[in-house]
PDB file of C-alpha atoms in Angstrom:
ATOM      1  CA  LEU A 192       2.159 -22.415  80.649  1.00 82.00           C
ATOM      2  CA  VAL A 193       0.180 -21.199  77.807  1.00 80.00           C
ATOM      3  CA  GLU A 194       1.875 -21.018  74.235  1.00 83.00           C
ATOM      4  CA  GLY A 195       0.828 -20.181  70.742  1.00 84.00           C
ATOM      5  CA  HIS A 196      -1.735 -17.624  71.920  1.00 83.00           C
ATOM      6  CA  SER A 197      -1.340 -13.819  71.516  1.00 82.00           C
ATOM      7  CA  GLN A 198      -2.602 -11.364  74.023  1.00 84.00           C
ATOM      8  CA  PRO A 199      -6.177 -10.367  73.208  1.00 85.00           C
ATOM      9  CA  PHE A 200      -6.460  -7.834  70.296  1.00 87.00           C
ATOM     10  CA  THR A 201      -7.548  -4.430  71.366  1.00 89.00           C
ATOM     11  CA  SER A 202     -10.616  -2.572  69.695  1.00 89.00           C
ATOM     12  CA  SER A 203      -8.032  -0.337  67.663  1.00 90.00           C
ATOM     13  CA  GLU A 204      -5.937  -3.398  66.500  1.00 89.00           C
ATOM     14  CA  GLN A 205      -9.169  -4.978  65.368  1.00 90.00           C
ATOM     15  CA  ARG A 206     -10.180  -2.189  63.350  1.00 91.00           C
ATOM     16  CA  VAL A 207      -6.599  -2.014  61.772  1.00 92.00           C
ATOM     17  CA  ALA A 208      -6.993  -5.668  60.837  1.00 90.00           C
ATOM     18  CA  GLU A 209     -10.290  -5.185  59.319  1.00 91.00           C
ATOM     19  CA  THR A 210      -9.032  -2.258  57.357  1.00 92.00           C
ATOM     20  CA  LEU A 211      -6.036  -4.433  56.062  1.00 92.00           C
ATOM     21  CA  ARG A 212      -8.478  -7.040  55.191  1.00 92.00           C
ATOM     22  CA  ALA A 213     -10.603  -4.899  53.181  1.00 92.00           C
ATOM     23  CA  THR A 214      -7.791  -3.344  51.479  1.00 92.00           C
ATOM     24  CA  LEU A 215      -6.364  -6.516  50.409  1.00 93.00           C
ATOM     25  CA  ILE A 216      -9.536  -7.788  49.102  1.00 92.00           C
ATOM     26  CA  GLU A 217     -10.042  -4.591  47.024  1.00 91.00           C
ATOM     27  CA  VAL A 218      -6.417  -4.824  45.563  1.00 92.00           C
ATOM     28  CA  VAL A 219      -7.072  -8.527  44.657  1.00 92.00           C
ATOM     29  CA  LEU A 220     -10.594  -7.481  43.017  1.00 92.00           C
ATOM     30  CA  ARG A 221      -8.838  -4.475  41.250  1.00 91.00           C
ATOM     31  CA  LEU A 222      -6.114  -6.739  39.815  1.00 91.00           C
ATOM     32  CA  ALA A 223      -8.827  -9.340  38.613  1.00 91.00           C
ATOM     33  CA  ASP A 224     -10.845  -6.567  37.124  1.00 90.00           C
ATOM     34  CA  GLU A 225      -7.673  -5.139  35.120  1.00 90.00           C
ATOM     35  CA  ALA A 226      -6.573  -8.784  33.969  1.00 90.00           C
ATOM     36  CA  ASN A 227     -10.353  -9.264  32.689  1.00 89.00           C
ATOM     37  CA  ALA A 228     -10.354  -5.953  30.949  1.00 88.00           C
ATOM     38  CA  GLU A 229      -6.780  -6.790  29.390  1.00 89.00           C
ATOM     39  CA  ARG A 230      -8.287 -10.229  28.180  1.00 89.00           C
ATOM     40  CA  GLN A 231     -11.306  -8.249  26.598  1.00 88.00           C
ATOM     41  CA  GLN A 232      -9.152  -5.881  24.965  1.00 87.00           C
ATOM     42  CA  ALA A 233      -6.876  -8.653  23.535  1.00 85.00           C
ATOM     43  CA  THR A 234      -9.880 -10.427  22.307  1.00 85.00           C
ATOM     44  CA  ALA A 235     -11.244  -7.235  20.681  1.00 83.00           C
ATOM     45  CA  ARG A 236      -7.862  -6.547  19.041  1.00 81.00           C
ATOM     46  CA  GLN A 237      -7.721 -10.170  17.729  1.00 81.00           C
ATOM     47  CA  GLU A 238     -11.325  -9.799  16.293  1.00 79.00           C
ATOM     48  CA  LEU A 239     -10.428  -6.530  14.651  1.00 75.00           C
ATOM     49  CA  LEU A 240      -7.449  -8.007  13.123  1.00 73.00           C
ATOM     50  CA  ILE A 241      -9.371 -10.887  11.755  1.00 76.00           C
ATOM     51  CA  ALA A 242     -11.893  -8.528  10.261  1.00 71.00           C
ATOM     52  CA  GLU A 243      -9.296  -6.391   8.710  1.00 62.00           C
ATOM     53  CA  LEU A 244      -7.410  -9.349   7.159  1.00 65.00           C
ATOM     54  CA  ASN A 245     -10.632 -10.893   5.911  1.00 67.00           C
ATOM     55  CA  HIS A 246     -11.617  -7.428   4.378  1.00 61.00           C
ATOM     56  CA  ARG A 247      -8.189  -7.289   2.686  1.00 59.00           C
ATOM     57  CA  VAL A 248      -8.329 -10.873   1.390  1.00 64.00           C
ATOM     58  CA  ARG A 249     -11.721 -10.086  -0.002  1.00 65.00           C
ATOM     59  CA  ASN A 250     -10.434  -7.032  -1.684  1.00 60.00           C
ATOM     60  CA  ILE A 251      -7.456  -8.898  -2.964  1.00 63.00           C
ATOM     61  CA  LEU A 252      -9.607 -11.658  -4.470  1.00 62.00           C
ATOM     62  CA  GLY A 253     -12.141  -9.167  -5.890  1.00 61.00           C
ATOM     63  CA  LEU A 254      -9.090  -7.389  -7.472  1.00 61.00           C
ATOM     64  CA  ILE A 255      -7.724 -10.371  -9.021  1.00 67.00           C
ATOM     65  CA  ARG A 256     -11.154 -11.546 -10.243  1.00 63.00           C
ATOM     66  CA  GLY A 257     -11.466  -7.985 -11.864  1.00 60.00           C
ATOM     67  CA  LEU A 258      -8.121  -8.354 -13.453  1.00 59.00           C
ATOM     68  CA  ILE A 259      -8.822 -11.737 -14.823  1.00 63.00           C
ATOM     69  CA  ARG A 260     -12.346 -10.789 -16.101  1.00 58.00           C
ATOM     70  CA  GLN A 261     -11.164  -7.430 -17.765  1.00 54.00           C
ATOM     71  CA  SER A 262      -7.979  -9.026 -19.144  1.00 55.00           C
ATOM     72  CA  ALA A 263      -9.894 -11.671 -21.100  1.00 55.00           C
ATOM     73  CA  PRO A 264      -8.069 -12.640 -24.241  1.00 57.00           C
ATOM     74  CA  THR A 265      -9.119 -10.946 -27.558  1.00 56.00           C
ATOM     75  CA  ALA A 266      -9.646 -12.413 -30.958  1.00 52.00           C
ATOM     76  CA  GLY A 267      -6.180 -13.682 -32.149  1.00 56.00           C
ATOM     77  CA  SER A 268      -4.496 -13.754 -28.796  1.00 60.00           C
ATOM     78  CA  SER A 269      -3.344 -16.948 -27.141  1.00 64.00           C
ATOM     79  CA  VAL A 270      -4.031 -18.384 -23.728  1.00 65.00           C
ATOM     80  CA  GLU A 271      -0.236 -17.989 -23.116  1.00 69.00           C
ATOM     81  CA  ASP A 272      -0.571 -14.095 -23.868  1.00 66.00           C
ATOM     82  CA  PHE A 273      -3.625 -13.896 -21.653  1.00 64.00           C
ATOM     83  CA  VAL A 274      -1.570 -15.666 -18.760  1.00 67.00           C
ATOM     84  CA  LYS A 275       1.452 -13.450 -19.279  1.00 67.00           C
ATOM     85  CA  VAL A 276      -0.746 -10.317 -18.993  1.00 64.00           C
ATOM     86  CA  VAL A 277      -2.443 -11.361 -15.903  1.00 68.00           C
ATOM     87  CA  ASP A 278       0.565 -12.720 -14.370  1.00 67.00           C
ATOM     88  CA  GLY A 279       2.461  -9.339 -14.864  1.00 64.00           C
ATOM     89  CA  ARG A 280      -0.397  -7.382 -13.336  1.00 63.00           C
ATOM     90  CA  ILE A 281      -0.668  -9.551 -10.324  1.00 69.00           C
ATOM     91  CA  HIS A 282       3.046  -9.383  -9.871  1.00 64.00           C
ATOM     92  CA  ALA A 283       3.033  -5.559  -9.989  1.00 63.00           C
ATOM     93  CA  LEU A 284       0.468  -5.664  -7.254  1.00 62.00           C
ATOM     94  CA  ALA A 285       2.578  -8.059  -5.217  1.00 65.00           C
ATOM     95  CA  ARG A 286       5.644  -5.817  -5.496  1.00 61.00           C
ATOM     96  CA  ALA A 287       3.651  -2.919  -4.272  1.00 59.00           C
ATOM     97  CA  HIS A 288       2.191  -4.751  -1.345  1.00 62.00           C
ATOM     98  CA  ASN A 289       5.650  -5.932  -0.425  1.00 62.00           C
ATOM     99  CA  GLN A 290       6.777  -2.255  -0.250  1.00 59.00           C
ATOM    100  CA  ILE A 291       3.784  -1.387   1.810  1.00 56.00           C
ATOM    101  CA  THR A 292       4.063  -3.949   4.280  1.00 57.00           C
ATOM    102  CA  ASP A 293       7.655  -3.444   4.935  1.00 55.00           C
ATOM    103  CA  ASP A 294       6.640  -0.277   6.811  1.00 55.00           C
ATOM    104  CA  HIS A 295       3.616  -1.998   8.601  1.00 57.00           C
ATOM    105  CA  TRP A 296       1.141  -0.947   5.965  1.00 60.00           C
ATOM    106  CA  GLY A 297       2.175   2.649   5.858  1.00 72.00           C
ATOM    107  CA  PRO A 298       3.296   5.044   3.079  1.00 83.00           C
ATOM    108  CA  ALA A 299       5.952   3.821   0.767  1.00 83.00           C
ATOM    109  CA  PRO A 300       8.383   5.605  -1.583  1.00 86.00           C
ATOM    110  CA  LEU A 301       7.373   6.292  -5.041  1.00 88.00           C
ATOM    111  CA  GLN A 302      10.938   5.775  -6.195  1.00 88.00           C
ATOM    112  CA  ALA A 303      10.893   2.203  -4.889  1.00 84.00           C
ATOM    113  CA  LEU A 304       7.909   1.480  -7.038  1.00 83.00           C
ATOM    114  CA  ILE A 305       9.378   2.772 -10.189  1.00 85.00           C
ATOM    115  CA  ASP A 306      12.734   0.950  -9.378  1.00 83.00           C
ATOM    116  CA  ALA A 307      10.767  -2.371  -9.009  1.00 80.00           C
ATOM    117  CA  GLU A 308       8.998  -1.906 -12.381  1.00 77.00           C
ATOM    118  CA  SER A 309      12.055  -0.897 -14.023  1.00 80.00           C
ATOM    119  CA  ALA A 310      13.940  -3.897 -12.766  1.00 76.00           C
ATOM    120  CA  ALA A 311      11.361  -6.323 -13.704  1.00 72.00           C
ATOM    121  CA  PHE A 312      10.961  -5.252 -17.286  1.00 72.00           C
ATOM    122  CA  VAL A 313      13.815  -3.057 -18.541  1.00 74.00           C
ATOM    123  CA  ASP A 314      16.949  -4.856 -19.363  1.00 70.00           C
ATOM    124  CA  GLN A 315      19.185  -1.861 -19.420  1.00 74.00           C
ATOM    125  CA  PRO A 316      19.484   0.308 -16.342  1.00 72.00           C
ATOM    126  CA  GLY A 317      19.165   4.080 -16.873  1.00 79.00           C
ATOM    127  CA  ARG A 318      16.599   3.908 -19.717  1.00 86.00           C
ATOM    128  CA  ILE A 319      13.920   5.185 -17.524  1.00 89.00           C
ATOM    129  CA  GLU A 320      15.264   8.648 -16.278  1.00 91.00           C
ATOM    130  CA  VAL A 321      13.855   9.720 -13.051  1.00 91.00           C
ATOM    131  CA  SER A 322      13.736  13.124 -11.298  1.00 92.00           C
ATOM    132  CA  GLY A 323      11.737  14.418  -8.360  1.00 92.00           C
ATOM    133  CA  GLU A 324      11.959  14.800  -4.626  1.00 93.00           C
ATOM    134  CA  PRO A 325      11.669  11.845  -2.512  1.00 91.00           C
ATOM    135  CA  LEU A 326       7.939  11.385  -1.766  1.00 92.00           C
ATOM    136  CA  LEU A 327       5.722   8.744  -0.142  1.00 91.00           C
ATOM    137  CA  LEU A 328       2.298   7.399  -1.139  1.00 90.00           C
ATOM    138  CA  ASN A 329      -0.297   6.088   1.128  1.00 88.00           C
ATOM    139  CA  PRO A 330      -1.161   2.299   0.421  1.00 83.00           C
ATOM    140  CA  ASN A 331      -4.156   2.988  -1.698  1.00 82.00           C
ATOM    141  CA  ALA A 332      -2.378   5.363  -3.951  1.00 87.00           C
ATOM    142  CA  TYR A 333       0.693   3.038  -4.063  1.00 85.00           C
ATOM    143  CA  SER A 334      -1.313   0.166  -5.214  1.00 81.00           C
ATOM    144  CA  THR A 335      -3.173   2.188  -7.859  1.00 85.00           C
ATOM    145  CA  MET A 336       0.111   3.641  -9.302  1.00 87.00           C
ATOM    146  CA  ALA A 337       1.810   0.207  -9.239  1.00 84.00           C
ATOM    147  CA  LEU A 338      -0.732  -0.789 -11.732  1.00 82.00           C
ATOM    148  CA  VAL A 339      -0.488   2.379 -13.769  1.00 87.00           C
ATOM    149  CA  VAL A 340       3.297   2.338 -13.820  1.00 87.00           C
ATOM    150  CA  HIS A 341       3.196  -1.286 -14.834  1.00 83.00           C
ATOM    151  CA  GLU A 342       1.029  -0.634 -17.769  1.00 84.00           C
ATOM    152  CA  LEU A 343       3.095   2.291 -18.934  1.00 89.00           C
ATOM    153  CA  VAL A 344       6.373   0.216 -18.651  1.00 86.00           C
ATOM    154  CA  THR A 345       4.917  -2.902 -20.237  1.00 83.00           C
ATOM    155  CA  ASN A 346       3.258  -0.836 -23.175  1.00 85.00           C
ATOM    156  CA  SER A 347       6.580   0.958 -23.672  1.00 88.00           C
ATOM    157  CA  THR A 348       8.607  -2.208 -23.760  1.00 83.00           C
ATOM    158  CA  LYS A 349       6.159  -3.706 -26.297  1.00 83.00           C
ATOM    159  CA  TYR A 350       5.316  -0.932 -28.648  1.00 85.00           C
ATOM    160  CA  GLY A 351       7.069   2.448 -27.320  1.00 88.00           C
ATOM    161  CA  SER A 352      10.372   3.866 -26.833  1.00 90.00           C
ATOM    162  CA  LEU A 353      11.639   0.964 -24.577  1.00 87.00           C
ATOM    163  CA  SER A 354      10.816  -1.503 -27.422  1.00 86.00           C
ATOM    164  CA  GLY A 355      14.118  -0.156 -29.229  1.00 82.00           C
ATOM    165  CA  ARG A 356      17.790   0.034 -28.349  1.00 82.00           C
ATOM    166  CA  ASP A 357      17.967   3.757 -28.245  1.00 84.00           C
ATOM    167  CA  GLY A 358      14.640   4.785 -26.656  1.00 88.00           C
ATOM    168  CA  ARG A 359      14.228   6.603 -23.387  1.00 90.00           C
ATOM    169  CA  VAL A 360      11.648   7.436 -20.848  1.00 92.00           C
ATOM    170  CA  SER A 361      11.659  10.665 -18.676  1.00 93.00           C
ATOM    171  CA  LEU A 362       9.569  10.260 -15.660  1.00 93.00           C
ATOM    172  CA  SER A 363       9.442  13.326 -13.280  1.00 94.00           C
ATOM    173  CA  TRP A 364       7.257  14.688 -10.680  1.00 95.00           C
ATOM    174  CA  THR A 365       6.653  17.943  -8.745  1.00 95.00           C
ATOM    175  CA  ARG A 366       4.210  19.139  -6.034  1.00 94.00           C
ATOM    176  CA  ASN A 367       1.980  22.077  -7.041  1.00 93.00           C
ATOM    177  CA  ALA A 368       0.812  24.864  -4.771  1.00 92.00           C
ATOM    178  CA  LYS A 369      -1.934  22.807  -3.306  1.00 93.00           C
ATOM    179  CA  GLY A 370       0.530  19.818  -2.478  1.00 93.00           C
ATOM    180  CA  ASP A 371      -0.916  17.645  -5.141  1.00 95.00           C
ATOM    181  CA  LEU A 372       1.453  15.438  -6.963  1.00 95.00           C
ATOM    182  CA  ASP A 373       1.995  16.240 -10.698  1.00 96.00           C
ATOM    183  CA  LEU A 374       3.599  13.213 -12.377  1.00 95.00           C
ATOM    184  CA  ASP A 375       4.682  13.336 -15.988  1.00 95.00           C
ATOM    185  CA  TRP A 376       5.646  10.296 -18.255  1.00 94.00           C
ATOM    186  CA  ARG A 377       7.571  11.145 -21.609  1.00 94.00           C
ATOM    187  CA  GLU A 378       8.888   8.675 -24.138  1.00 93.00           C
ATOM    188  CA  THR A 379      11.442   9.607 -26.858  1.00 92.00           C
ATOM    189  CA  GLY A 380      13.654   7.850 -29.238  1.00 89.00           C
ATOM    190  CA  GLY A 381      11.322   4.991 -30.059  1.00 87.00           C
ATOM    191  CA  PRO A 382       9.312   4.081 -33.196  1.00 89.00           C
ATOM    192  CA  LYS A 383       6.699   6.296 -34.462  1.00 89.00           C
ATOM    193  CA  VAL A 384       3.676   6.185 -32.268  1.00 87.00           C
ATOM    194  CA  LYS A 385       0.301   5.445 -33.746  1.00 84.00           C
ATOM    195  CA  PRO A 386      -3.082   5.791 -31.557  1.00 83.00           C
ATOM    196  CA  PRO A 387      -4.418   2.385 -30.592  1.00 79.00           C
ATOM    197  CA  THR A 388      -7.273   0.998 -32.817  1.00 77.00           C
ATOM    198  CA  ARG A 389      -8.993  -0.381 -29.747  1.00 71.00           C
ATOM    199  CA  LYS A 390      -9.245   0.540 -26.138  1.00 69.00           C
ATOM    200  CA  GLY A 391      -7.931  -2.368 -23.929  1.00 67.00           C
ATOM    201  CA  PHE A 392      -7.796  -2.976 -20.184  1.00 61.00           C
ATOM    202  CA  GLY A 393      -4.344  -1.579 -19.995  1.00 70.00           C
ATOM    203  CA  ALA A 394      -5.517   1.746 -21.377  1.00 78.00           C
ATOM    204  CA  THR A 395      -8.353   1.756 -18.984  1.00 78.00           C
ATOM    205  CA  ILE A 396      -6.125   1.431 -16.017  1.00 79.00           C
ATOM    206  CA  ILE A 397      -3.958   4.232 -17.186  1.00 84.00           C
ATOM    207  CA  ASN A 398      -6.972   6.722 -17.936  1.00 85.00           C
ATOM    208  CA  ARG A 399      -9.227   5.742 -15.070  1.00 86.00           C
ATOM    209  CA  SER A 400      -7.283   4.497 -12.058  1.00 85.00           C
ATOM    210  CA  VAL A 401      -6.121   7.744 -10.701  1.00 90.00           C
ATOM    211  CA  PRO A 402      -9.501   9.601 -11.312  1.00 91.00           C
ATOM    212  CA  TYR A 403     -11.731   6.676  -9.936  1.00 88.00           C
ATOM    213  CA  ASP A 404      -9.585   5.276  -7.079  1.00 86.00           C
ATOM    214  CA  LEU A 405      -7.725   8.528  -5.915  1.00 90.00           C
ATOM    215  CA  GLY A 406      -9.983  11.462  -7.119  1.00 93.00           C
ATOM    216  CA  GLY A 407      -7.234  12.774  -9.288  1.00 94.00           C
ATOM    217  CA  THR A 408      -6.749  13.366 -12.968  1.00 95.00           C
ATOM    218  CA  ALA A 409      -4.990  11.443 -15.913  1.00 94.00           C
ATOM    219  CA  SER A 410      -4.375  12.081 -19.540  1.00 93.00           C
ATOM    220  CA  ILE A 411      -2.394  10.264 -22.218  1.00 91.00           C
ATOM    221  CA  GLU A 412      -1.383  11.540 -25.626  1.00 91.00           C
ATOM    222  CA  TYR A 413      -0.153   9.470 -28.493  1.00 90.00           C
ATOM    223  CA  ASP A 414       2.241  11.864 -29.997  1.00 90.00           C
ATOM    224  CA  PRO A 415       4.001  10.309 -32.993  1.00 89.00           C
ATOM    225  CA  ALA A 416       7.343  11.253 -31.379  1.00 89.00           C
ATOM    226  CA  GLY A 417       6.555   9.504 -28.156  1.00 91.00           C
ATOM    227  CA  VAL A 418       3.633   8.648 -25.781  1.00 92.00           C
ATOM    228  CA  ARG A 419       3.028  11.352 -23.226  1.00 94.00           C
ATOM    229  CA  ALA A 420       1.025  10.754 -19.968  1.00 94.00           C
ATOM    230  CA  SER A 421       0.382  13.108 -17.099  1.00 95.00           C
ATOM    231  CA  PHE A 422      -1.246  12.417 -13.655  1.00 96.00           C
ATOM    232  CA  CYS A 423      -2.389  14.468 -10.797  1.00 96.00           C
ATOM    233  CA  ILE A 424      -2.515  12.716  -7.384  1.00 95.00           C
ATOM    234  CA  PRO A 425      -4.452  14.745  -4.572  1.00 95.00           C
ATOM    235  CA  ALA A 426      -2.300  15.826  -1.774  1.00 94.00           C
ATOM    236  CA  ARG A 427      -4.056  13.636   0.885  1.00 93.00           C
ATOM    237  CA  HIS A 428      -2.260  10.575  -0.812  1.00 93.00           C
ATOM    238  CA  VAL A 429       1.076  12.066  -0.565  1.00 93.00           C
ATOM    239  CA  SER A 430       3.591  12.701   2.038  1.00 90.00           C
ATOM    240  CA  ALA A 431       7.240  13.595   2.472  1.00 88.00           C
ATOM    241  CA  PRO A 432       9.586  11.123   4.181  1.00 84.00           C
ATOM    242  CA  LYS A 433      10.565  12.027   7.802  1.00 76.00           C
ATOM    243  CA  ALA A 434      13.786  13.632   8.084  1.00 63.00           C
ATOM    244  CA  VAL A 435      16.660  11.438   9.666  1.00 50.00           C
ATOM    245  CA  SER A 436      18.695  13.408  12.138  1.00 47.00           C
ATOM    246  CA  GLY A 437      22.461  13.083  11.671  1.00 50.00           C
ATOM    247  CA  GLN A 438      24.666  11.533  14.182  1.00 47.00           C
ATOM    248  CA  THR A 439      27.237  13.336  16.071  1.00 42.00           C
TER     249      THR A 439
END
């Protein structure tokens, strides 16, 4: 009596077994290759993320260094004034960064930027009248305009229309035929405006940030009735928010 043995394999059965063996080996090797490729991709993504974070940190540190250097106290100013100025500018950048990162480092609403600066420095709501269609600015333009709007608001609260009880600011924007964003700042109802006797870092931010960083234009006029500033941001930095479909 013989047990535990099969009938001898035929030639065709042996060929089938060899084919099955080769197929299984191929499948296992392919799975191993795919797993290795996924590990390499994950490593590459991690290295790219680290490099991007390192780049952003260097940019932020460089920007802070520039703010501190350019905001150096002038004759007659105190250390407290210097700290207050730098602190305000860094907080403006921090608020802009929060808006950008809320959408995974994507375009953010211009209105949110203005609302954040108004809430931080204007004690009465409605003193900055805003008009314009909803628009988004890409991260670079958003950070730049955060500093520009911050300087406009803080200057107005110190010396311009927002320094008095009856002053108002009109901030409006439209898109021209090229798709560029034209933004106008108008102050009324404040004390008589006098051109500054010296050009500080705040004025430099207002006049040069948009042309230098964004390739647009900027101008500011010290009209006795109120400061007027105009900016043009190229279309490549501006986009319209995606329409949200209604629910049925």
